[in-house]
Coordinates of C-alpha atoms and ligand atoms in Angstrom, one line a residue:
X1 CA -6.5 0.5 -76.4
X2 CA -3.4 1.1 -78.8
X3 CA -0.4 -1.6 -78.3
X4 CA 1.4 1.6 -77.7
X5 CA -0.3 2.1 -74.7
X6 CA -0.8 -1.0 -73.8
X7 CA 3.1 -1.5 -73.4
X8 CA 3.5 1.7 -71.7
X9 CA 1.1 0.5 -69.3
X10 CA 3.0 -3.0 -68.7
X11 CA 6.1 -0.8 -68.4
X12 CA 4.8 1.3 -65.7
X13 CA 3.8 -2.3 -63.4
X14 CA 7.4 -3.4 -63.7
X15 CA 8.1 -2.5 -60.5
X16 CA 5.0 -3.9 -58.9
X17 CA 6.6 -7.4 -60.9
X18 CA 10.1 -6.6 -59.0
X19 CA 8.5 -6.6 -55.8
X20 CA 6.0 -9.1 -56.3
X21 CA 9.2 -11.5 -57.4
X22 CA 11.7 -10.1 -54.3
X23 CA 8.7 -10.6 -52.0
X24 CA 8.6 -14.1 -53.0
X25 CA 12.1 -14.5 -52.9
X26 CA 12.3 -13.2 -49.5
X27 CA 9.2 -15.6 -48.1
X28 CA 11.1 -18.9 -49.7
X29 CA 14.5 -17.6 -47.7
X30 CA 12.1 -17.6 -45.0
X31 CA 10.8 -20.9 -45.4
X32 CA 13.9 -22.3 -46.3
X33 CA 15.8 -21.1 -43.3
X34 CA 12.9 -22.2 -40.8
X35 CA 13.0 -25.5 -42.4
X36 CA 16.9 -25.8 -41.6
X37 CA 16.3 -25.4 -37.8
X38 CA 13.2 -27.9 -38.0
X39 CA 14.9 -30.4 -39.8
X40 CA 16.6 -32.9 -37.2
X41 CA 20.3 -32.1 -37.2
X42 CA 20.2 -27.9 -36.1
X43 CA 23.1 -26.2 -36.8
X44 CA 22.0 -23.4 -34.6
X45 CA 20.1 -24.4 -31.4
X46 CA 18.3 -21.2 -29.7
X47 CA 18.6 -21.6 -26.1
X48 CA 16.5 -19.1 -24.0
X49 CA 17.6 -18.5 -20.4
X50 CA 16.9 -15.7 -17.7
X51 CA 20.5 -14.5 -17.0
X52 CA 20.3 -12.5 -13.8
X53 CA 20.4 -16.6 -11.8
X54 CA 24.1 -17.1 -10.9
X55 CA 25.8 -19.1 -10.6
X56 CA 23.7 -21.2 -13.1
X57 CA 23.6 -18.0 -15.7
X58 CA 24.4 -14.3 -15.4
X59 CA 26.1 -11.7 -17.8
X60 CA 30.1 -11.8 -17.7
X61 CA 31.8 -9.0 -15.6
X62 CA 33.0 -7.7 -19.2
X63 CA 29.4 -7.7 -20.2
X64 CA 30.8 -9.2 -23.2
X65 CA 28.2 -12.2 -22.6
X66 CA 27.1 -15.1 -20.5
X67 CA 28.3 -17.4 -18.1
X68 CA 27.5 -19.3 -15.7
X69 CA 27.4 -23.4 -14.7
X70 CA 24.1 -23.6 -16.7
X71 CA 25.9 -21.8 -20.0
X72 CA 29.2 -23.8 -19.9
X73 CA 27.0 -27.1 -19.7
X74 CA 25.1 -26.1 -22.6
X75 CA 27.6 -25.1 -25.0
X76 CA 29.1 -28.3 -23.8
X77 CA 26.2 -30.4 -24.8
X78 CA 26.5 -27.8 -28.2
X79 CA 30.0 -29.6 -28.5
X80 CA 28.5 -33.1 -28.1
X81 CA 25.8 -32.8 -30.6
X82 CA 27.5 -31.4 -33.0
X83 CA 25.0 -27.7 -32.7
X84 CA 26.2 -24.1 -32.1
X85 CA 24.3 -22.6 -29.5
X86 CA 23.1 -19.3 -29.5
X87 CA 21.7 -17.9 -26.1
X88 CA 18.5 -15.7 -26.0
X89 CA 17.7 -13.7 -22.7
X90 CA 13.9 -14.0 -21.5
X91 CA 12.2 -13.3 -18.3
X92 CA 11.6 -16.4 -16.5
X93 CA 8.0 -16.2 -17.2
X94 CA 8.5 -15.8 -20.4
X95 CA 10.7 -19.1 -21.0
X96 CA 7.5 -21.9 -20.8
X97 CA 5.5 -19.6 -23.5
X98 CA 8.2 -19.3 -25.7
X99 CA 8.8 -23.0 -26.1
X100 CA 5.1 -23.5 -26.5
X101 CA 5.1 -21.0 -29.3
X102 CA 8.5 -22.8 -30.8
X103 CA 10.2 -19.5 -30.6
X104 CA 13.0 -21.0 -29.3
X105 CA 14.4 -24.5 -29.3
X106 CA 15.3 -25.0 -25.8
X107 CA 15.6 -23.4 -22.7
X108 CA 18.4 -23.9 -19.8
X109 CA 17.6 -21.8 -16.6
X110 CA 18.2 -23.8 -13.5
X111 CA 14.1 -24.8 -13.9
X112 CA 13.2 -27.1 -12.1
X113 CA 11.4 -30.5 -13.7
X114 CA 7.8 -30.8 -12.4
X115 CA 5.1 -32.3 -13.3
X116 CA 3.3 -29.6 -14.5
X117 CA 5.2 -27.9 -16.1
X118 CA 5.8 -31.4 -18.0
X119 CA 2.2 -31.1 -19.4
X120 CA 2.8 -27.6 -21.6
X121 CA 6.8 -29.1 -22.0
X122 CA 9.3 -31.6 -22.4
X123 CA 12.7 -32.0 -20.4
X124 CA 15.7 -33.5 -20.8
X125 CA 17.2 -36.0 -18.2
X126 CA 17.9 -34.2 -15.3
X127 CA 21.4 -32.5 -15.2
X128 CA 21.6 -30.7 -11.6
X129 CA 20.0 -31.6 -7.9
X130 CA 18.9 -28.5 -6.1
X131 CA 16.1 -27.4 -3.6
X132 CA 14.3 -24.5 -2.2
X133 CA 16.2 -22.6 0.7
X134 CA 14.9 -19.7 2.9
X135 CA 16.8 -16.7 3.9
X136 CA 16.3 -14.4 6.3
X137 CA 17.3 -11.1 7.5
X138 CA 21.0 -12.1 9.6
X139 CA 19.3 -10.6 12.9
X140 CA 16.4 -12.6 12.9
X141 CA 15.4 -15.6 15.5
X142 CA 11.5 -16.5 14.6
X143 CA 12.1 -18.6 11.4
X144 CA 13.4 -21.4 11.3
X145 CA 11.7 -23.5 8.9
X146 CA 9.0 -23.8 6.6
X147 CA 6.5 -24.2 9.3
X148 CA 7.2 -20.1 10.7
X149 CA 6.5 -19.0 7.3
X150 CA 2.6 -18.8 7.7
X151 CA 1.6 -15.4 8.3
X152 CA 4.4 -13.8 7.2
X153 CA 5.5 -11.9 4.1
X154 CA 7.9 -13.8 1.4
X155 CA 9.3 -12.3 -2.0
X156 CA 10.3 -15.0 -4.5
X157 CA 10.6 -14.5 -8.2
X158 CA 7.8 -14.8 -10.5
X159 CA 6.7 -18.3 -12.1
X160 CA 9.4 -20.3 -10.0
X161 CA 8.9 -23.3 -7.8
X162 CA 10.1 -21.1 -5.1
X163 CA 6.8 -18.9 -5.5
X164 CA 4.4 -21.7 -5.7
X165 CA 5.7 -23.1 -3.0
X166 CA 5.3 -20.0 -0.9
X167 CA 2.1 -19.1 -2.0
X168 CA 0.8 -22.8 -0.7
X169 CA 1.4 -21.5 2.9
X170 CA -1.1 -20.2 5.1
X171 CA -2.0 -16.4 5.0
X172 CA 2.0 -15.3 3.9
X173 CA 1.8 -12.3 1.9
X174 CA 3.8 -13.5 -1.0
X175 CA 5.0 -10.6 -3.3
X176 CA 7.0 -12.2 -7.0
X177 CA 9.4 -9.6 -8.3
X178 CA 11.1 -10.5 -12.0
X179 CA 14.4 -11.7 -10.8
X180 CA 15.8 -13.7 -7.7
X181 CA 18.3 -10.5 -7.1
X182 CA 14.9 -8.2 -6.6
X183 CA 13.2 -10.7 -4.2
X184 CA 16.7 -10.6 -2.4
X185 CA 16.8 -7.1 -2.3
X186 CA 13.3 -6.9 -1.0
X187 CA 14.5 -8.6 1.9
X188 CA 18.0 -6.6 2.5
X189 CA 15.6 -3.3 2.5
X190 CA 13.4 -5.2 5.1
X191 CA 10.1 -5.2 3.4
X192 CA 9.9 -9.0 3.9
X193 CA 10.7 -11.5 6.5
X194 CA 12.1 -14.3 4.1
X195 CA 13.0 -15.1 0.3
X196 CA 11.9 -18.6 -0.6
X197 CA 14.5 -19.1 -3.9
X198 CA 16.9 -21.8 -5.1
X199 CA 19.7 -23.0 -2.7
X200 CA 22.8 -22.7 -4.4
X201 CA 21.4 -19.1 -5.6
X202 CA 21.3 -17.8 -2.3
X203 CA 23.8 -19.4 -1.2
X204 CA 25.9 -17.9 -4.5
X205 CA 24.6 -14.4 -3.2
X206 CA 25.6 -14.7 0.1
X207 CA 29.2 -16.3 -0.1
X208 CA 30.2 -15.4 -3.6
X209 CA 28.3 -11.9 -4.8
X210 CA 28.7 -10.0 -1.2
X211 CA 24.9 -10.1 0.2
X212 CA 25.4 -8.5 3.1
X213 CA 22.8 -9.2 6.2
X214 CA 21.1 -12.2 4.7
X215 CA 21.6 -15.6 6.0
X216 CA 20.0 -19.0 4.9
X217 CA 17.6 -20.7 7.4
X218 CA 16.7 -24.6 8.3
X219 CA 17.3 -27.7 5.6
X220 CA 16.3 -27.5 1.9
X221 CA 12.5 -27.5 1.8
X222 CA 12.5 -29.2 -1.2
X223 CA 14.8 -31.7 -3.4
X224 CA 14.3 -30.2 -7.3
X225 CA 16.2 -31.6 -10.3
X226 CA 16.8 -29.2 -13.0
X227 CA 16.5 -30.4 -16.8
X228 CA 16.6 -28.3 -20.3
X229 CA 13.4 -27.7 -21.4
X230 CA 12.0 -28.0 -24.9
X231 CA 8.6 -28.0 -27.0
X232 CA 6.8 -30.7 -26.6
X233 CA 8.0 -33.8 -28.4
X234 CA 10.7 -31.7 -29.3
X235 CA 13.3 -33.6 -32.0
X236 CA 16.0 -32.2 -30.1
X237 CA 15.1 -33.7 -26.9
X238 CA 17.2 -37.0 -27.8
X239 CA 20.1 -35.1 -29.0
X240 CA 19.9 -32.9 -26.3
X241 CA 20.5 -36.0 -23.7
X242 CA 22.7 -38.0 -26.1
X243 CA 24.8 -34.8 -25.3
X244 CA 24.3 -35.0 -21.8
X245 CA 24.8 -38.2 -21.3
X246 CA 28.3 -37.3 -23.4
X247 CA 29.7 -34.9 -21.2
X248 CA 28.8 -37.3 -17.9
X249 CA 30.6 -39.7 -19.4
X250 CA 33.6 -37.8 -20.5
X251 CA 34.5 -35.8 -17.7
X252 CA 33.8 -32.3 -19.0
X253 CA 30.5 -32.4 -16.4
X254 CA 32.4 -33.0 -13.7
X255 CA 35.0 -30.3 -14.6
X256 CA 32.2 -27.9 -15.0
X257 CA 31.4 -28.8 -11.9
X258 CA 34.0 -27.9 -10.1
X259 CA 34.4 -24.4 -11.7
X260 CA 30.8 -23.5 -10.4
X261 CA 30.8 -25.8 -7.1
X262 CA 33.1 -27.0 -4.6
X263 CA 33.4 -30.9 -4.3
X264 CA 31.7 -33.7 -5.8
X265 CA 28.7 -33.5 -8.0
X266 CA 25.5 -35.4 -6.6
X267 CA 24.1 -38.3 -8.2
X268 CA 22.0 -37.9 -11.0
X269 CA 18.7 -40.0 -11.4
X270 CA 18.0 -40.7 -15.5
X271 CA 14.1 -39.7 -14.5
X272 CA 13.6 -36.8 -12.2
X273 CA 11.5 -38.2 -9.5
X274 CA 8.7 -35.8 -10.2
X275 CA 8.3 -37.7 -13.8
X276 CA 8.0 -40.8 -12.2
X277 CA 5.7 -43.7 -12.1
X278 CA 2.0 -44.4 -13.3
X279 CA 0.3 -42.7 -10.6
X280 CA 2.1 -39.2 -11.6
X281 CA 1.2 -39.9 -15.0
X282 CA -2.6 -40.3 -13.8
X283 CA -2.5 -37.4 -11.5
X284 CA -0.7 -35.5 -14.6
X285 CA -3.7 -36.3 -17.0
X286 CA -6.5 -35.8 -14.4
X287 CA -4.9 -32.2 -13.6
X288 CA -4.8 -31.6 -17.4
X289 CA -8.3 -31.0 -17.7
X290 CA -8.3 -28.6 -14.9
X291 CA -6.1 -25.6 -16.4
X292 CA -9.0 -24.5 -18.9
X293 CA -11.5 -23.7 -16.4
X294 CA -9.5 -22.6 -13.6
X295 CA -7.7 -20.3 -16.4
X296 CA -11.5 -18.9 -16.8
X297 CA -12.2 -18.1 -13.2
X298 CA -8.8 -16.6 -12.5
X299 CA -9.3 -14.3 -14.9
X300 CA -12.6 -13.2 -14.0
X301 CA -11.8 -13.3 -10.5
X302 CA -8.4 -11.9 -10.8
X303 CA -8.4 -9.5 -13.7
X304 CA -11.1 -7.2 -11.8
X305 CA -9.5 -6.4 -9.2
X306 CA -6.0 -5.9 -10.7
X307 CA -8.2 -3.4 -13.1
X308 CA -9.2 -1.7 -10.0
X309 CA -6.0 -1.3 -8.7
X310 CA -4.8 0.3 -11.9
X311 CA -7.9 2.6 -12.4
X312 CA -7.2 3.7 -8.4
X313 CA -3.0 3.8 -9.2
X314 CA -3.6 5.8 -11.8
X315 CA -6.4 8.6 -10.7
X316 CA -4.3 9.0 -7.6
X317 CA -1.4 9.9 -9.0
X318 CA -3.3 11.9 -12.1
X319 CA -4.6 14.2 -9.0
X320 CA -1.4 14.3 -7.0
X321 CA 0.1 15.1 -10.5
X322 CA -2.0 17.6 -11.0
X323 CA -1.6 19.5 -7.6
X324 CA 2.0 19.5 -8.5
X325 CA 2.1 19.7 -12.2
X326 CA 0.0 23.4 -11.6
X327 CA 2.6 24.5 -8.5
X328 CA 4.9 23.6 -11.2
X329 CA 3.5 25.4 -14.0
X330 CA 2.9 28.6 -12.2
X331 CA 6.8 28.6 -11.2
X332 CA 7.6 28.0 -14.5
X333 CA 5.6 31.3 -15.6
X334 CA 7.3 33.5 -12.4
X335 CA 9.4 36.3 -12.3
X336 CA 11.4 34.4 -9.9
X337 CA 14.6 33.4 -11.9
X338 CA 16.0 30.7 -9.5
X339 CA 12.3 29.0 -8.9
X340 CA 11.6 29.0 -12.8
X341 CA 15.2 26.8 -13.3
X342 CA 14.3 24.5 -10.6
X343 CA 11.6 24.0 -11.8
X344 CA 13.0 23.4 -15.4
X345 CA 15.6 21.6 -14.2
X346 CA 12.9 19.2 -12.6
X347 CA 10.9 18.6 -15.6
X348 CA 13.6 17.7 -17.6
X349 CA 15.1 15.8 -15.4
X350 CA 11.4 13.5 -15.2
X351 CA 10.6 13.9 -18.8
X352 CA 13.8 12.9 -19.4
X353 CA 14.7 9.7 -17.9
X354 CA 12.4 6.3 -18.3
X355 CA 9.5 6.1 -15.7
X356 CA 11.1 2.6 -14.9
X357 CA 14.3 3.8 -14.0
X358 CA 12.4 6.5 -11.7
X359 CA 10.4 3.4 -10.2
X360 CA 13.4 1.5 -9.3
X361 CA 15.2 4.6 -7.8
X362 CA 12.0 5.2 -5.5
X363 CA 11.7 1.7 -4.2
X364 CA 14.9 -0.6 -4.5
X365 CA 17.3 2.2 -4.5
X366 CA 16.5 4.9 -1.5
X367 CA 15.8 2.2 1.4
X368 CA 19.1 0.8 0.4
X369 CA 21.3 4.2 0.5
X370 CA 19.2 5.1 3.7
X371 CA 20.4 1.0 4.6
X372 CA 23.8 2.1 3.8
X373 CA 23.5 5.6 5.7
X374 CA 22.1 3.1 9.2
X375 CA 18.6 4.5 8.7
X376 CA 15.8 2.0 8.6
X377 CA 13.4 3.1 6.2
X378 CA 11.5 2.0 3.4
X379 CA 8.6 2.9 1.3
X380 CA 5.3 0.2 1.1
X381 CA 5.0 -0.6 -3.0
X382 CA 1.8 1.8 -3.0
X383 CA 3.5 4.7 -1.7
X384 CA 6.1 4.2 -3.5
X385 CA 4.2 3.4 -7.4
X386 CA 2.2 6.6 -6.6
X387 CA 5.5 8.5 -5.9
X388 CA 6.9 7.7 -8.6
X389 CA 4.0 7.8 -11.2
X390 CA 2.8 11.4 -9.9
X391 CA 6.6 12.9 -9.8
X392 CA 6.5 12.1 -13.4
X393 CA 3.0 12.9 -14.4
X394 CA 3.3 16.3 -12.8
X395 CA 6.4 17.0 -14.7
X396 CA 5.0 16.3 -18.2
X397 CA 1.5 18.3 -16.5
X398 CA 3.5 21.1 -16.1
X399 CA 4.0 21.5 -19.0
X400 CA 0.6 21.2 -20.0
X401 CA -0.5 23.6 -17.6
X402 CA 1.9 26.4 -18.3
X403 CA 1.0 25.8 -22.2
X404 CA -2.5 26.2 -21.2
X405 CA -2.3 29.4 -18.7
X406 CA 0.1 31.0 -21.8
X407 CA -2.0 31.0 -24.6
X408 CA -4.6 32.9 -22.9
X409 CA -4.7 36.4 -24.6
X410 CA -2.2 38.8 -22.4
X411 CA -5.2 41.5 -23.0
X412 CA -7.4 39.6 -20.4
X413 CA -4.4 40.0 -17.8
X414 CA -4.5 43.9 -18.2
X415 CA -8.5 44.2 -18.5
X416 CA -8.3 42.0 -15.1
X417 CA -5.9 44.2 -13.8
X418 CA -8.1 47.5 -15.0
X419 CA -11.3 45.9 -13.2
X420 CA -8.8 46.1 -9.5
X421 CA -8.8 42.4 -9.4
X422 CA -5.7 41.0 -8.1
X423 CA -3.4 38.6 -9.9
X424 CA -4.4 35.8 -7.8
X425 CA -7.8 36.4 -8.5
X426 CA -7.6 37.3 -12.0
X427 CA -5.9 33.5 -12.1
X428 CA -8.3 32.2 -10.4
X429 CA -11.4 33.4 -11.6
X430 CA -11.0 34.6 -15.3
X431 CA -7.5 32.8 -16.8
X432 CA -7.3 29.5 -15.2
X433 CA -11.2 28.1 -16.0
X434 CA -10.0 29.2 -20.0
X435 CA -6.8 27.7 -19.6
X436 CA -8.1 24.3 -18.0
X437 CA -11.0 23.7 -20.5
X438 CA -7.6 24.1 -23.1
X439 CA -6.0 21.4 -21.4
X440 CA -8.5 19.0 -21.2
X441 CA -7.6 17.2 -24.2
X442 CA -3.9 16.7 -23.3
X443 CA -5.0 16.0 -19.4
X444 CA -6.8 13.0 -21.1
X445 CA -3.7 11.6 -23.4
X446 CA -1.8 12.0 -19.9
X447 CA -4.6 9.9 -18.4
X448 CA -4.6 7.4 -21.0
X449 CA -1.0 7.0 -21.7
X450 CA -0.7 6.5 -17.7
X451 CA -3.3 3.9 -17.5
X452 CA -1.1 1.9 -19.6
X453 CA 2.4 3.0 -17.7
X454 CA 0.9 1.9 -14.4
X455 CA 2.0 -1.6 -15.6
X456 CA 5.7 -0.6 -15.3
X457 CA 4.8 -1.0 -11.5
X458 CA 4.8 -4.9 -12.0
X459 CA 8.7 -4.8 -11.6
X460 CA 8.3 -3.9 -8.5
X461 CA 5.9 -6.7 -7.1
X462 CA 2.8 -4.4 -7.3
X463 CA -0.4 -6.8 -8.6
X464 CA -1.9 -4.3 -10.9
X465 CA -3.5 -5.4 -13.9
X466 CA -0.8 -6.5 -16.1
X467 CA 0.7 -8.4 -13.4
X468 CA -2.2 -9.9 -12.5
X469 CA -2.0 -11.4 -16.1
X470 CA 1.8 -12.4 -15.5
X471 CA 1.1 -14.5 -12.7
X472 CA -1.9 -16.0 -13.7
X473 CA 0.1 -17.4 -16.9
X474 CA 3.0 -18.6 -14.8
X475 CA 0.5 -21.1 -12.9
X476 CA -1.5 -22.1 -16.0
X477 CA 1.1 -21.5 -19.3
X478 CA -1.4 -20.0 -21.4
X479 CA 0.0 -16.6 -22.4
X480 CA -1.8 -16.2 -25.4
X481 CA -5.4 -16.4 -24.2
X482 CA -4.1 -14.6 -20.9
X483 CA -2.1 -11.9 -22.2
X484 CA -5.4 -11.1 -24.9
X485 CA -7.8 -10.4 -22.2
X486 CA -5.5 -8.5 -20.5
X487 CA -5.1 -6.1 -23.1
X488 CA -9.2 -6.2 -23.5
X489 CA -9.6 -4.5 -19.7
X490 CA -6.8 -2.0 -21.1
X491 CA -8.5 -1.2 -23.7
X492 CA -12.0 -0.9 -22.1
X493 CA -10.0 1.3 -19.5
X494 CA -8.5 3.7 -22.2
X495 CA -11.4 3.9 -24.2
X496 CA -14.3 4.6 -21.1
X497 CA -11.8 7.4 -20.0
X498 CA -11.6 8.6 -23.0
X499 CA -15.3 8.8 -23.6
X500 CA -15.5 10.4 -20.2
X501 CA -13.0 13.5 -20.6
X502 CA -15.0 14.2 -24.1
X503 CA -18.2 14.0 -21.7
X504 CA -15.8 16.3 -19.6
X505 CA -15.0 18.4 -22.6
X506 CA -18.6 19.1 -23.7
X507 CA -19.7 19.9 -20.4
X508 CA -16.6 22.6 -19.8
X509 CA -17.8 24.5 -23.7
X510 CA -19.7 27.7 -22.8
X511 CA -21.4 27.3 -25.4
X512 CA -23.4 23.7 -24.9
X513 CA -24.2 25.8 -21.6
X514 CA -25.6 28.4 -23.6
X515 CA -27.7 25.6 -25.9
X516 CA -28.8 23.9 -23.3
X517 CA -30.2 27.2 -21.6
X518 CA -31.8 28.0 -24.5
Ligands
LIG601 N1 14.4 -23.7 -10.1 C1 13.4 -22.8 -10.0 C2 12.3 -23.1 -10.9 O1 12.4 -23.8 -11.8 C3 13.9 -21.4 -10.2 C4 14.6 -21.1 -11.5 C5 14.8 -19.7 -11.8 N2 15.7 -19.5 -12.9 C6 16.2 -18.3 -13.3 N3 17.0 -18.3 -14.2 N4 15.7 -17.3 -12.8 O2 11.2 -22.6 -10.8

């Protein structure tokens, strides 16, 4: 090769050079910046907390951020070390794995120190005393204590103390919704007979946010200390109670205090009592061997039959979706002016709003205006996930359907109608079978895609699948492992439905009919 072209050839790899050399820039910026957090003094401490918990954290009224006891104590303790602190929001389930996976630095949500939750991360000294309360609908006489929860149904929120304390009672139906406000809700729509949830939260609710028909029930059932959580061995964990031990000392605890709380804060052990003594620390190490088989059995015990619940979520509402996405569809095709914009005003109005938003209307929102309106009603979650899926599936099956019957040649309408069959028949016999071998490949994305929405129904306590997964990591803190075999039974859902509606498909051609005749 000539040097001519030689150069012209270097030339031409410049740019692969420029972006070999910015891609290493970018990866040292990278480096450098993660090094800055690691290093021992932060600048920036990221501090994950589920903001819908007041009055420890919730959004401001402005919406222009947080507040709360939990975030003035923090950026307090931010003040005393010497850090910024920059607030991440997180479900509460989500808080324990993200400090395992150092995504964040620490984590202040009113959560509670116990020892297990000690063995996957570390705390800080306690800074707040609190304990499990139970509340109760205002016009109920049969609870009273812990004791008159057995048999009955309890919502808490998901991967809290208050769940695993409910779920250790004797055949209670416990149902964990994301957030302490759902649970609550649950119980205003009376779906439950009691909320098992922090004290001072339901308390907060009751006196402070309006919760109206709710009262609280019996003494504390537990005494809970709540500490900042970090990774284990965390650098910051020092700093972190140098700066507590700062703002004890100095008065701004107390004054924090009093913004949030009337009166006097409690005394403050060093060591929450749950951390203490050898024998915990032998209980703690025994139990640690325990997680990685039990994680095992739940999910092959668990997993199953959350699959099963999707598969059966999901074909229901697939047929009712169908029944209605047809109706639908032959509306939309109608001479009938005012039916066809109903109708169009129905699937935009499903297509166009999130599936999760639908959900939420369906079950949290009617019972309550029917609440507001005197009218005791409510929908069971079942009901009420099957509503809402088909409602939506039948919209975007419409659709479908009506593309389907359409692209049938208009000549087989008028042959039909030359043969003295009548448009009923002429759908029914000769244009529909076309039309629905057409939309078998589109009725199978719908079936696939919906598979995976059925998930959505986790926010509203159902156990499908997903769910399943969720609370199975908020007992044993291993999200990764969890969370991978979840998507595994997905993914072994998607793909044997898949294979079957191409069985499906095959079967419908006329002309594998005609093969295998031959
Ligand atoms: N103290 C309870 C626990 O640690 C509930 C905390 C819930 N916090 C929240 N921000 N939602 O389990």
């Amino acid at each position: 090769m000539n040097l001519y072209l030689m150069l012209k050839q270097i030339r031409r790899l410049s740019w692969l050079r420029h972006l070999g050399l910015g891609l290493v820039v970018c990866a040292l910026m990278i480096s450098l910046s993660s090094f800055r957090v690691n290093s021992q003094t932060p600048q920036v401490l990221k501090v994950a907390t589920e903001p819908t918990f007041p009055p420890f954290e919730m959004q401001s009224e402005d919406g222009s951020g947080l507040q709360g006891f939990d975030i003035d104590i923090m950026n307090a303790i931010g003040e005393a070390m010497g850090v910024t602190i920059q607030f991440e929001g997180l479900p509460f389930d989500g808080i324990i794995p993200a400090l395992q996976s150092n995504t964040i630095d620490a984590a202040i949500s009113g959560i509670t120190i116990t020892s297990a939750r000690a063995q996957s991360v570390g705390f800080s000294s306690p800074y707040f005393k609190a304990g499990l309360a139970i509340a109760v609908q205002e016009n109920n006489t049969d609870i009273e204590s812990f004791d008159d929860l057995t048999n009955k149904r309890i919502a808490v929120q998901i991967g809290t103390t208050g769940a695993m304390e409910a779920n250790k009672i004797p055949n209670a139906t416990t149902t964990e919704f994301d957030s302490a406000v759902l649970a609550l809700q649950e119980l205003v729509n009376g779906k439950v007979d009691a909320v098992v949830n922090d004290g001072p939260v339901t308390l907060f609710a009751i006196k402070e946010a309006g919760l109206k028909g709710v009262k609280v029930v019996g003494e504390l059932v537990t005494e809970e200390f709540y500490g900042i959580a970090l990774p284990k061995n965390s650098p910051n964990r020092q700093l972190i109670n140098y700066g507590l031990f700062t703002i004890l000392e100095n008065g701004a605890y107390q004054s924090i205090y009093q913004k949030w709380f009337a009166g006097e804060p409690l005394q403050l052990p060093l060591i929450a009592p749950a951390m203490e003594g050898a024998a915990q620390e032998l209980a703690t190490s025994i139990q640690q061997q325990q997680p990685q088989q039990s994680v095992f059995i739940q999910l092959l015990t668990r997993l199953p039959q959350g699959a099963l619940l999707t598969v059966l979520l999901t074909t229901f509402s697939v047929f009712f979706g169908m029944i209605g996405g047809s109706l639908i569809a032959f509306a939309l095709i109608s001479p009938n002016k005012l039916l066809r914009t109903i109708c169009q005003i129905y699937v935009e109005f499903f297509r166009g709003t999130p599936m999760l938003v639908q959900l939420f209307i369906i079950y949290f929102g009617l019972p309550a205006l029917f609440q507001n309106l005197g009218i005791q009603w409510s929908l069971d979650r079942f009901p009420a996930a099957i509503i809402a899926l088909s409602l939506n599936v039948a919209a975007y099956l419409a659709e479908i359907i009506r593309g389907g019957i359409q692209s049938i040649d208009q000549g087989q309408w008028e042959a039909c109608q030359s043969l003295g069959m009548s448009p009923i028949q002429t759908m029914q016999d000769v244009i529909f079978p076309q039309a629905f071998r057409r939309i078998l490949p589109p009725l199978g994305n719908e079936f696939i895609t919906l598979i995976k929405d059925t998930s959505l129904t986790a926010v509203i306590g159902f156990v499908e699948l997903f769910r399943q997964g969720q609370l199975i990591v908020a007992s044993t803190y291993q999200a990764f492992e969890v969370y991978i075999v979840v998507a595994l039974f997905y993914l072994l859902l998607t793909s044997s439905s898949s294979f079957l509606f191409k069985y499906l498909e095959k079967q419908m051609n006329p002309l594998s009919k005609i093969k295998k005749s031959a």
